[in-house]
Coordinates of C-alpha atoms (C1' of nucleotides) in Angstrom, one line a residue:
Chain L
X14 CA 12.7 77.5 -46.8
X15 CA 14.0 74.9 -44.4
X16 CA 10.8 72.9 -44.8
X17 CA 11.3 72.7 -48.6
X18 CA 14.8 71.4 -48.2
X19 CA 13.7 68.8 -45.8
X20 CA 11.1 67.7 -48.3
X21 CA 13.6 67.3 -51.1
X22 CA 16.1 65.5 -48.9
X23 CA 13.8 62.5 -48.5
X24 CA 16.5 60.1 -49.7
X25 CA 19.9 60.6 -48.2
X26 CA 22.6 61.1 -50.9
X27 CA 24.0 57.9 -52.4
X28 CA 27.4 59.0 -51.2
X29 CA 26.1 58.0 -47.8
X30 CA 25.6 54.5 -49.1
X31 CA 24.4 52.6 -46.1
X32 CA 21.6 55.0 -45.2
X33 CA 20.7 55.6 -48.8
X34 CA 20.3 51.8 -49.3
X35 CA 18.1 51.3 -46.3
X36 CA 15.9 54.3 -47.1
X37 CA 15.6 53.3 -50.7
X38 CA 14.4 49.8 -49.9
X39 CA 11.6 51.4 -48.0
X40 CA 10.8 54.3 -50.3
X41 CA 10.9 52.4 -53.5
X42 CA 8.9 49.6 -51.8
X43 CA 11.4 46.8 -52.4
X44 CA 11.4 45.0 -49.0
X45 CA 9.9 45.9 -45.6
X46 CA 12.4 45.2 -42.9
X47 CA 10.0 45.6 -40.1
X48 CA 9.0 42.0 -39.9
X49 CA 9.7 41.0 -36.3
X50 CA 12.3 38.3 -36.8
X51 CA 15.9 39.3 -37.1
X52 CA 17.4 38.9 -40.6
X53 CA 14.0 38.2 -42.3
X54 CA 12.1 40.8 -44.3
X55 CA 9.0 41.0 -46.5
X56 CA 8.9 41.6 -50.2
X57 CA 6.6 44.4 -51.1
X58 CA 4.5 43.7 -54.2
X59 CA 6.6 46.1 -56.2
X60 CA 9.9 44.5 -55.0
X61 CA 8.5 41.1 -55.7
X62 CA 7.6 42.1 -59.2
X63 CA 11.2 43.3 -59.8
X64 CA 12.4 40.0 -58.3
X65 CA 10.2 38.0 -60.7
X66 CA 11.5 39.9 -63.8
X67 CA 15.1 39.4 -62.7
X68 CA 14.7 35.7 -62.0
X69 CA 12.9 35.3 -65.3
X70 CA 16.2 36.1 -66.9
X71 CA 18.0 33.4 -64.9
X72 CA 15.4 30.9 -65.8
X73 CA 15.7 31.7 -69.5
X74 CA 19.4 31.3 -69.4
X75 CA 19.2 28.0 -67.6
X76 CA 16.2 26.5 -69.2
X77 CA 18.2 25.9 -72.4
X78 CA 19.7 22.7 -70.9
X79 CA 18.6 22.6 -67.2
X80 CA 15.3 21.3 -65.7
X81 CA 13.7 23.2 -62.9
X82 CA 12.7 21.2 -59.9
X83 CA 11.9 21.5 -56.3
X84 CA 13.2 19.6 -53.2
X85 CA 11.9 19.7 -49.6
X86 CA 12.9 22.4 -47.2
X87 CA 13.7 19.8 -44.4
X88 CA 16.7 17.6 -44.4
X89 CA 17.1 14.7 -41.9
X90 CA 20.1 15.0 -39.6
X91 CA 21.3 11.6 -40.8
X92 CA 21.7 12.8 -44.4
X93 CA 22.9 16.3 -43.4
X94 CA 25.8 14.9 -41.3
X95 CA 27.3 12.6 -43.9
X96 CA 29.8 14.9 -45.6
X97 CA 32.3 16.0 -43.0
X98 CA 33.8 19.1 -44.6
X99 CA 30.4 20.3 -45.7
X100 CA 29.0 20.0 -42.1
X101 CA 32.0 21.9 -40.7
X102 CA 31.2 24.8 -43.0
X103 CA 27.5 25.0 -42.1
X104 CA 26.8 23.5 -38.7
X105 CA 27.0 26.7 -36.7
X106 CA 24.4 28.3 -39.0
X107 CA 21.8 25.6 -39.2
X108 CA 18.2 25.9 -37.8
X109 CA 16.9 22.7 -36.5
X110 CA 13.3 21.4 -36.3
X111 CA 13.3 19.3 -33.1
X112 CA 9.6 18.8 -32.5
X113 CA 6.4 17.8 -34.3
X114 CA 3.7 19.4 -32.2
X115 CA 4.6 18.5 -28.6
X116 CA 6.6 15.4 -29.4
X117 CA 10.4 15.5 -29.8
X118 CA 11.5 14.1 -33.2
X119 CA 13.6 10.9 -33.2
X120 CA 15.6 12.4 -36.0
X121 CA 16.0 16.2 -36.0
X122 CA 15.3 18.0 -39.3
X123 CA 17.6 20.8 -40.6
X124 CA 16.2 23.7 -42.5
X125 CA 18.3 23.7 -45.6
X126 CA 21.2 26.2 -45.5
X127 CA 21.8 24.9 -49.1
X128 CA 20.4 21.8 -50.7
X129 CA 23.3 19.4 -51.5
X130 CA 22.3 17.0 -48.8
X131 CA 18.7 17.1 -49.8
X132 CA 19.3 16.6 -53.4
X133 CA 22.2 14.1 -53.6
X134 CA 20.5 11.2 -51.9
X135 CA 17.9 11.5 -54.6
X136 CA 20.4 11.7 -57.4
X137 CA 21.7 8.4 -56.2
X138 CA 18.3 7.0 -57.1
X139 CA 17.9 8.9 -60.3
X140 CA 21.3 8.2 -61.9
X141 CA 21.9 4.7 -63.0
X142 CA 23.8 4.8 -66.3
X143 CA 26.0 7.0 -68.4
X144 CA 22.8 7.7 -70.5
X145 CA 21.4 9.6 -67.5
X146 CA 24.4 12.0 -67.7
X147 CA 24.9 14.9 -67.9
X148 CA 22.1 15.7 -65.5
X149 CA 21.4 19.4 -64.9
X150 CA 18.7 20.7 -62.5
X151 CA 18.0 23.8 -60.6
X152 CA 15.5 25.1 -58.1
X153 CA 14.6 28.6 -56.8
X154 CA 13.8 28.3 -53.1
X155 CA 14.3 29.8 -49.7
X156 CA 17.2 28.7 -47.5
X157 CA 17.9 29.4 -43.8
X158 CA 21.2 30.4 -42.2
X159 CA 21.5 31.5 -38.6
X160 CA 23.8 34.4 -39.3
X161 CA 25.6 35.7 -36.3
X162 CA 27.1 38.7 -38.0
X163 CA 25.2 41.9 -38.6
X164 CA 22.3 41.1 -41.0
X165 CA 21.5 43.4 -43.9
X166 CA 18.4 43.3 -46.1
X167 CA 18.9 41.3 -49.3
X168 CA 22.6 41.0 -48.5
X169 CA 23.0 39.0 -45.3
X170 CA 19.8 37.3 -44.3
X171 CA 18.7 34.5 -42.0
X172 CA 16.1 33.5 -44.6
X173 CA 17.5 33.8 -48.1
X174 CA 14.2 33.9 -49.9
X175 CA 15.4 33.5 -53.5
X176 CA 18.2 31.1 -53.7
X177 CA 18.6 29.8 -57.3
X178 CA 20.8 26.7 -56.9
X179 CA 21.8 24.5 -59.8
X180 CA 23.2 21.0 -59.4
X181 CA 24.8 19.0 -62.2
X182 CA 26.3 15.5 -62.5
X183 CA 28.8 14.4 -65.2
X184 CA 30.8 11.4 -66.2
X185 CA 34.2 13.0 -65.9
X186 CA 36.0 15.6 -63.8
X187 CA 36.8 17.5 -67.1
X188 CA 33.2 17.6 -68.1
X189 CA 32.3 18.9 -64.7
X190 CA 35.0 21.6 -64.9
X191 CA 33.6 22.6 -68.3
X192 CA 30.2 22.9 -66.7
X193 CA 31.6 25.3 -64.1
X194 CA 33.0 27.4 -66.9
X195 CA 29.6 27.4 -68.7
X196 CA 27.9 28.4 -65.4
X197 CA 30.2 31.3 -65.0
X198 CA 29.6 32.5 -68.5
X199 CA 25.8 32.3 -68.0
X200 CA 26.1 34.3 -64.8
X201 CA 28.3 36.9 -66.5
X202 CA 25.6 37.1 -69.2
X203 CA 22.9 37.3 -66.6
X204 CA 24.6 40.3 -65.0
X205 CA 25.2 41.9 -68.3
X206 CA 21.5 41.9 -69.0
X207 CA 21.2 43.7 -65.7
X208 CA 23.8 46.1 -67.0
X209 CA 26.1 45.1 -64.2
X210 CA 29.8 44.3 -64.8
X211 CA 31.4 41.8 -62.4
X212 CA 34.8 40.7 -61.2
X213 CA 35.4 37.0 -61.7
X214 CA 37.9 35.2 -59.6
X215 CA 38.9 31.8 -58.3
X216 CA 38.5 31.9 -54.5
X217 CA 41.5 31.0 -52.4
X218 CA 41.6 27.4 -51.1
X219 CA 40.6 28.5 -47.6
X220 CA 37.5 30.3 -48.9
X221 CA 36.1 27.7 -51.3
X222 CA 32.7 26.1 -50.8
X223 CA 32.8 23.5 -48.0
X224 CA 33.3 20.2 -49.8
X225 CA 34.4 21.6 -53.2
X226 CA 37.6 21.1 -55.2
X227 CA 37.5 24.8 -56.1
X228 CA 35.1 27.7 -56.3
X229 CA 34.7 30.5 -58.9
X230 CA 33.0 33.7 -57.7
X231 CA 31.5 36.8 -59.2
X232 CA 31.8 40.0 -57.2
X233 CA 30.3 43.4 -57.7
X234 CA 31.9 46.6 -56.4
X235 CA 29.4 48.5 -54.4
X236 CA 29.3 52.3 -54.3
X237 CA 31.4 52.5 -51.1
X238 CA 34.1 50.3 -52.6
X239 CA 33.4 47.2 -50.7
X240 CA 32.6 44.1 -52.8
X241 CA 29.5 41.9 -52.8
X242 CA 29.7 38.3 -53.8
X243 CA 26.8 37.8 -56.2
X244 CA 27.3 34.4 -57.6
X245 CA 29.4 31.3 -57.2
X246 CA 30.1 28.1 -59.1
X247 CA 31.7 25.1 -57.4
X248 CA 33.5 22.1 -58.8
X249 CA 32.6 19.3 -56.4
X250 CA 34.4 16.5 -58.2
X251 CA 33.5 13.2 -56.7
X252 CA 33.6 14.4 -53.1
X253 CA 29.8 14.2 -52.6
X254 CA 29.4 11.3 -55.0
X255 CA 31.5 9.2 -52.7
X256 CA 29.6 10.2 -49.6
X257 CA 26.2 9.7 -51.2
X258 CA 27.3 6.8 -53.4
X259 CA 26.1 8.4 -56.6
X260 CA 27.4 6.1 -59.3
X261 CA 26.7 5.3 -62.9
X262 CA 27.4 2.3 -65.1
X263 CA 29.8 3.3 -67.9
X264 CA 29.9 1.9 -71.4
X265 CA 32.0 -1.0 -70.2
X266 CA 29.7 -2.0 -67.5
X267 CA 31.7 -0.6 -64.7
X268 CA 30.4 1.5 -61.8
X269 CA 31.9 4.9 -61.5
X270 CA 31.3 8.0 -59.3
X271 CA 29.7 11.0 -61.0
X272 CA 31.5 14.3 -61.0
X273 CA 29.4 17.1 -59.7
X274 CA 29.1 20.9 -59.8
X275 CA 26.7 23.3 -58.1
X276 CA 26.3 27.0 -58.6
X277 CA 24.0 29.6 -57.1
X278 CA 22.7 33.1 -57.1
X279 CA 20.6 34.8 -54.4
X280 CA 18.6 38.0 -54.0
X281 CA 22.0 39.6 -53.6
X282 CA 21.6 40.2 -57.3
X283 CA 18.8 42.6 -56.5
X284 CA 20.9 44.3 -53.9
X285 CA 23.6 44.7 -56.6
X286 CA 21.1 46.0 -59.1
X287 CA 19.8 48.6 -56.7
X288 CA 23.3 49.7 -55.5
X289 CA 25.0 49.8 -58.9
X290 CA 22.5 51.8 -60.8
X291 CA 20.5 53.8 -58.2
X292 CA 21.1 57.5 -57.8
X293 CA 20.2 60.3 -55.4
X294 CA 16.6 60.2 -56.7
X295 CA 16.1 56.5 -56.2
X296 CA 16.1 53.3 -58.2
X297 CA 17.3 53.2 -61.8
X298 CA 16.1 50.0 -63.4
X299 CA 17.1 48.5 -66.7
X300 CA 14.1 48.2 -69.0
X301 CA 14.0 44.4 -69.0
X302 CA 13.3 44.1 -65.3
X303 CA 11.4 47.3 -64.5
X304 CA 8.0 46.4 -63.0
X305 CA 6.7 49.6 -64.7
X306 CA 8.6 50.3 -67.9
X307 CA 6.7 53.4 -68.9
X308 CA 4.7 55.8 -66.8
X309 CA 2.3 58.3 -68.4
X310 CA 1.8 61.5 -66.5
X311 CA -1.1 63.7 -67.8
X312 CA -0.5 67.4 -67.4
X313 CA -3.9 68.9 -66.9
X314 CA -4.9 72.5 -67.6
X315 CA -8.6 73.3 -67.6
X316 CA -10.5 70.4 -69.0
X317 CA -9.4 67.0 -67.8
X318 CA -11.1 64.5 -70.0
X319 CA -9.6 65.2 -73.5
X320 CA -6.1 64.9 -72.1
X321 CA -6.8 61.7 -70.2
X322 CA -8.4 60.3 -73.3
X323 CA -5.2 60.8 -75.3
X324 CA -3.2 59.3 -72.4
X325 CA -5.4 56.2 -72.4
X326 CA -5.1 55.7 -76.1
X327 CA -1.3 55.8 -75.9
X328 CA -1.3 53.5 -72.8
X329 CA -3.3 50.9 -74.7
X330 CA -1.0 51.2 -77.7
X331 CA 2.0 50.5 -75.6
X332 CA 0.3 47.7 -73.7
X333 CA -0.6 46.2 -77.0
X334 CA 3.1 45.8 -77.7
X335 CA 3.6 44.1 -74.3
X336 CA 5.1 47.1 -72.6
X337 CA 4.4 47.4 -68.9
X338 CA 2.8 50.8 -68.9
X339 CA 1.1 52.7 -66.1
X340 CA -1.1 55.7 -66.5
X341 CA -0.9 57.8 -63.4
X342 CA -4.1 59.7 -63.4
X343 CA -4.2 60.3 -59.6
X344 CA -4.8 63.8 -58.4
X345 CA -1.3 64.5 -57.2
X346 CA 0.5 67.3 -59.0
X347 CA 2.8 66.3 -61.9
X348 CA 5.9 67.1 -59.9
X349 CA 5.0 64.8 -57.1
X350 CA 4.3 62.0 -59.6
X351 CA 7.7 62.6 -61.3
X352 CA 9.5 62.1 -58.0
X353 CA 7.4 59.1 -57.1
X354 CA 8.1 57.2 -60.3
X355 CA 11.8 58.2 -60.4
X356 CA 12.1 56.7 -56.9
X357 CA 10.8 53.4 -58.4
X358 CA 13.2 53.5 -61.2
X359 CA 10.8 53.7 -64.1
X360 CA 13.0 53.8 -67.3
X361 CA 10.8 56.1 -69.4
X362 CA 8.2 58.7 -68.5
X363 CA 5.8 60.2 -71.0
X364 CA 4.3 63.6 -70.3
X365 CA 1.2 64.6 -72.2
X366 CA -0.3 68.1 -71.8
X367 CA -2.2 70.6 -73.9
X368 CA 1.1 71.8 -75.5
X369 CA 1.9 68.2 -76.7
X370 CA -1.5 67.6 -78.0
X371 CA -1.4 70.8 -80.0
X372 CA 1.9 69.8 -81.5
X373 CA 0.8 66.2 -81.9
X374 CA 3.9 65.1 -79.9
X375 CA 4.8 63.7 -76.5
X376 CA 7.5 64.7 -74.1
X377 CA 9.5 61.7 -72.8
X378 CA 12.1 61.7 -70.1
X379 CA 14.5 58.8 -69.6
X380 CA 15.5 57.8 -66.1
X381 CA 19.1 58.9 -66.8
X382 CA 17.8 62.4 -67.4
X383 CA 17.6 62.6 -71.2
X384 CA 14.6 64.5 -72.3
X385 CA 13.1 64.4 -75.8
X386 CA 10.0 65.2 -77.8
X387 CA 8.7 62.4 -79.9
X388 CA 6.0 62.5 -82.6
X389 CA 2.7 61.1 -81.4
X390 CA 2.1 58.6 -84.2
X391 CA 2.8 55.0 -85.2
X392 CA 6.5 55.5 -84.8
X393 CA 6.2 56.2 -81.1
X394 CA 6.5 52.6 -79.7
X395 CA 9.6 51.9 -81.7
X396 CA 11.1 55.2 -80.7
X397 CA 10.5 54.3 -77.0
X398 CA 12.0 50.8 -77.4
X399 CA 15.1 52.5 -79.0
X400 CA 15.4 54.7 -76.0
X401 CA 15.2 51.7 -73.7
X402 CA 18.0 50.1 -75.5
X403 CA 20.1 53.2 -75.3
X404 CA 19.4 53.5 -71.6
X405 CA 20.7 49.9 -71.2
X406 CA 24.0 50.7 -72.7
X407 CA 24.3 54.0 -70.8
X408 CA 23.8 52.1 -67.6
X409 CA 26.3 49.4 -68.4
X410 CA 29.0 51.8 -69.6
X411 CA 28.5 54.0 -66.5
X412 CA 28.8 50.9 -64.2
X413 CA 31.8 49.6 -66.1
X414 CA 33.6 52.9 -65.8
X415 CA 32.9 53.1 -62.1
X416 CA 34.1 49.5 -61.6
X417 CA 37.3 50.1 -63.5
X418 CA 38.0 53.3 -61.5
X419 CA 37.7 51.3 -58.3
X420 CA 40.4 48.8 -59.1
X421 CA 44.1 49.5 -58.8
X422 CA 47.2 47.5 -59.2
X423 CA 49.4 48.1 -56.1
X424 CA 53.0 47.4 -55.4
X425 CA 53.3 47.8 -51.6
X426 CA 51.4 46.9 -48.5
X427 CA 50.8 50.5 -47.7
X428 CA 49.3 51.2 -51.1
X429 CA 47.1 48.1 -50.7
X430 CA 45.9 49.2 -47.2
X431 CA 45.0 52.6 -48.5
X432 CA 43.4 51.2 -51.7
X433 CA 41.0 48.8 -49.9
X434 CA 39.6 51.7 -47.9
X435 CA 37.6 52.8 -51.0
X436 CA 38.0 50.1 -53.6
X437 CA 39.6 46.9 -54.8
X438 CA 43.4 46.4 -54.8
X439 CA 45.0 44.0 -57.2
X440 CA 47.9 42.6 -55.3
X441 CA 51.0 40.7 -56.5
X442 CA 50.9 37.4 -54.8
X443 CA 53.0 34.2 -55.2
X444 CA 49.9 32.1 -54.6
X445 CA 51.0 30.4 -51.4
X446 CA 48.5 29.9 -48.6
X447 CA 50.9 31.4 -46.0
X448 CA 51.4 34.6 -48.0
X449 CA 47.7 34.8 -48.6
X450 CA 46.8 34.7 -44.9
X451 CA 49.6 37.2 -44.2
X452 CA 48.2 39.6 -46.8
X453 CA 44.7 39.4 -45.3
X454 CA 46.2 40.1 -41.8
X455 CA 48.4 43.0 -42.9
X456 CA 46.2 44.7 -45.4
X457 CA 43.0 44.3 -43.3
X458 CA 40.9 43.0 -46.2
X459 CA 40.0 39.7 -47.8
X460 CA 41.4 37.9 -50.8
X461 CA 38.8 37.5 -53.4
X462 CA 41.2 35.4 -55.4
X463 CA 43.0 35.2 -58.7
X464 CA 41.5 37.3 -61.4
X465 CA 40.8 35.1 -64.4
X466 CA 42.4 35.5 -67.8
X467 CA 44.8 38.4 -67.8
X468 CA 48.2 38.3 -66.2
X469 CA 50.2 41.1 -64.7
X470 CA 53.8 41.8 -65.6
X471 CA 56.2 40.0 -63.2
X472 CA 56.2 41.6 -59.8
X473 CA 57.3 40.7 -56.3
X474 CA 54.9 39.0 -53.9
X475 CA 54.3 41.6 -51.2
X476 CA 54.9 39.1 -48.5
X477 CA 57.7 36.7 -49.5
X478 CA 59.2 38.9 -52.3
X479 CA 59.3 36.0 -54.8
X480 CA 58.9 37.2 -58.4
X481 CA 55.6 36.1 -59.9
X482 CA 53.0 36.9 -62.5
X483 CA 50.3 35.9 -60.1
X484 CA 48.0 38.3 -58.3
X485 CA 44.8 38.5 -56.3
X486 CA 42.0 40.9 -55.8
X487 CA 41.7 42.2 -52.2
X488 CA 38.7 44.1 -50.8
X489 CA 36.6 44.6 -47.8
X490 CA 33.6 42.4 -48.4
X491 CA 30.0 42.6 -47.5
Chain Z
rG9 C1' 30.6 35.6 -27.6
rG10 C1' 30.6 40.1 -23.9
rG11 C1' 28.8 45.1 -22.6
rG12 C1' 25.7 49.3 -23.3
rU13 C1' 21.5 52.2 -25.2
rU14 C1' 16.7 52.1 -27.0
rG15 C1' 11.4 50.5 -28.3
rU16 C1' 5.1 55.9 -28.0
rA17 C1' 0.2 56.3 -34.7
rG18 C1' 2.9 55.4 -41.6
rG19 C1' 7.5 58.6 -40.1
rG20 C1' 9.7 62.1 -36.3
rU21 C1' 9.4 63.8 -31.2
rA22 C1' 7.6 65.1 -25.8
rG23 C1' 6.1 62.9 -21.5
rC24 C1' 9.0 58.2 -18.0
rC25 C1' 13.5 60.1 -13.2
rU26 C1' 9.0 61.8 -9.2
rG27 C1' 2.5 56.3 -11.3
rG28 C1' -3.4 59.9 -11.6
rU29 C1' -3.8 66.6 -14.5
rC30 C1' -3.0 62.8 -21.1
rC31 C1' -8.1 64.3 -25.5
rA32 C1' 0.2 65.4 -26.2
rU33 C1' 2.4 67.2 -30.6
rC34 C1' 4.8 67.9 -35.5
rC35 C1' 5.1 65.9 -40.5
rU36 C1' 7.2 64.2 -46.2
rA37 C1' 1.3 59.6 -43.1
rC38 C1' -3.8 58.2 -44.0
rA39 C1' -9.3 59.5 -45.2
rG40 C1' -13.1 63.0 -47.1
rC41 C1' -14.5 67.7 -49.6
rG42 C1' -13.1 71.9 -52.5
rU43 C1' -9.8 74.8 -55.3
rU44 C1' -5.4 73.2 -58.2
rC45 C1' -2.0 70.6 -61.9
rG46 C1' 4.7 71.5 -67.6
rG47 C1' 9.4 69.3 -61.2
rG48 C1' 7.5 67.5 -54.4
rA49 C1' 0.2 72.6 -54.1
rC50 C1' -3.2 74.7 -50.6
rG51 C1' -7.5 75.2 -47.4
rC52 C1' -11.0 72.9 -44.3
rU53 C1' -12.7 68.6 -41.6
rG54 C1' -11.2 64.1 -39.7
rU55 C1' -8.2 59.4 -38.4
rG56 C1' -4.5 57.1 -35.8
rA57 C1' -0.1 55.0 -30.6
rC58 C1' 2.2 53.9 -25.8
rC59 C1' 6.9 46.4 -28.5
rU60 C1' 4.9 41.5 -26.2
rG61 C1' 3.9 38.9 -21.7
rA62 C1' 3.8 38.6 -16.5
rG63 C1' 4.1 41.3 -11.8
rU64 C1' 3.5 45.5 -8.2
rU65 C1' -0.7 49.0 -7.5
rC66 C1' -7.1 51.5 -6.2
rG67 C1' -4.6 53.1 -10.8
rA68 C1' 1.1 51.7 -15.3
rA69 C1' 3.4 54.8 -21.6
rU70 C1' 5.8 55.8 -16.7
rC71 C1' 8.1 51.1 -11.6
rU72 C1' 10.0 45.5 -11.6
rC73 C1' 11.1 40.9 -14.2
rA74 C1' 11.2 38.0 -18.7
rG75 C1' 10.9 37.8 -23.9
rC76 C1' 11.3 39.8 -28.8
rA77 C1' 13.4 43.6 -31.9
rA78 C1' 16.6 47.7 -33.3
rC79 C1' 21.1 50.5 -32.8
rC80 C1' 26.2 51.3 -30.8
rC81 C1' 30.8 49.5 -28.6
rC82 C1' 34.3 45.6 -27.5
rA83 C1' 36.3 40.5 -28.7

RNA sequence: GGGGUUGUAGGGUAGCCUGGUCCAUCCUACAGCGUUCGGGACGCUGUGACCUGAGUUCGAAUCUCAGCAACCCCA
């Protein structure tokens, strides 16, 4: 009896989020954390396939008006050290290459912690006239940061393996600001396709990107109520343009500085995907990004071949419609296969046994638990695609409901302190830097920033007591 | 940044103090064969390890030093 319970408790319950997360990364074969360098882990092939499908969405969203490109990993110290504020933000986290073979380098090379200082010297050469603007490029690369805090797979890494960073240049500050807005909308859409709702807020001035005028961030509320920053968009204005002398000649023949933006998403989006949708049985993946979208499990009684034959035929029909289908004809028992593919988040399972063949039907089970019998004929593929779509909205609605339940408008410091223990507090705030710092100190959580769009009724700032319609999200952050 | 604990097969443990008796052991691991198969099957036969490096020693999983890594606590 004990043995059976142990077997079923392979994954800790999701309510124990930290252990659940780590165990799931291994059991579902996302990343292997055993690589012997702190803060660096290995993508399993299954995890990498998931990564590829997710990043394909970002690419589609950006390729409309961005060009993909690739810049070098190494940045000469002389370029890296040009922008004072930017350096201050990153210098404690930079890995340096100091030698070539046995010879010390004359000029040290930084492993990019982000690529502004690699890209902008080149933009100076690329941009000559107003006809070159706007310029929008992005790259998906690894970046390195010598994190001193506790590292966490996919969340806080020393090598970020999948940093999608976009960089744009515009004629005016207003155009650049508009681009930031467009970027935020694209990111919201990206997460919507992953069935993940986000909080969007303007980061407080002391938490903006080093060298930016302002930063907009997207946060996801994790199962334990802490938030994960999963995307940022920064308005750089002319700060970097002045440092790197990126100018264009306008219609009147005058040289002007470009106005820039940059915005990024990392593999934290995979962490969010796992954390938001996963359950006690493992991953739950939206159809669009699932490495295996349909698994077929044959139920064999007596003769094997006739059943396998039907399975093969259905598999090839599905594959013919570009569905990522896997026929699991291994010799494990069906139950073991069910658990295995549920762990990997497969959205739709098809079971085919003698009973189904006799009824000319198949049994399907959706990853959210819905079980149906579908006719085994030419309508099958469309019926499955319809289930996939329904699963998508079930996932989004479930996630949205959870997120909303974790946010609460508070009217006292005590209430804020207690709310951030398990969720996000929306806190009345006059907007001043002093009151902001005081809030962080007294509540014991960080300011995410002003929620965009909707205002609260006038309330008193919890620190200075001034009446204001301003507010901020506060949360404990990953 | 400071302190502590730990590192044994795919995973979990014992052994370490007191060096040799060690072919250690369990499993949800792996391989082969057979019987099975509508929610984690069973039998049999096998496989596989002492974190890395240096030192002490006739002899090191065990002792010493260094490195790397993990976990915990404090700032």
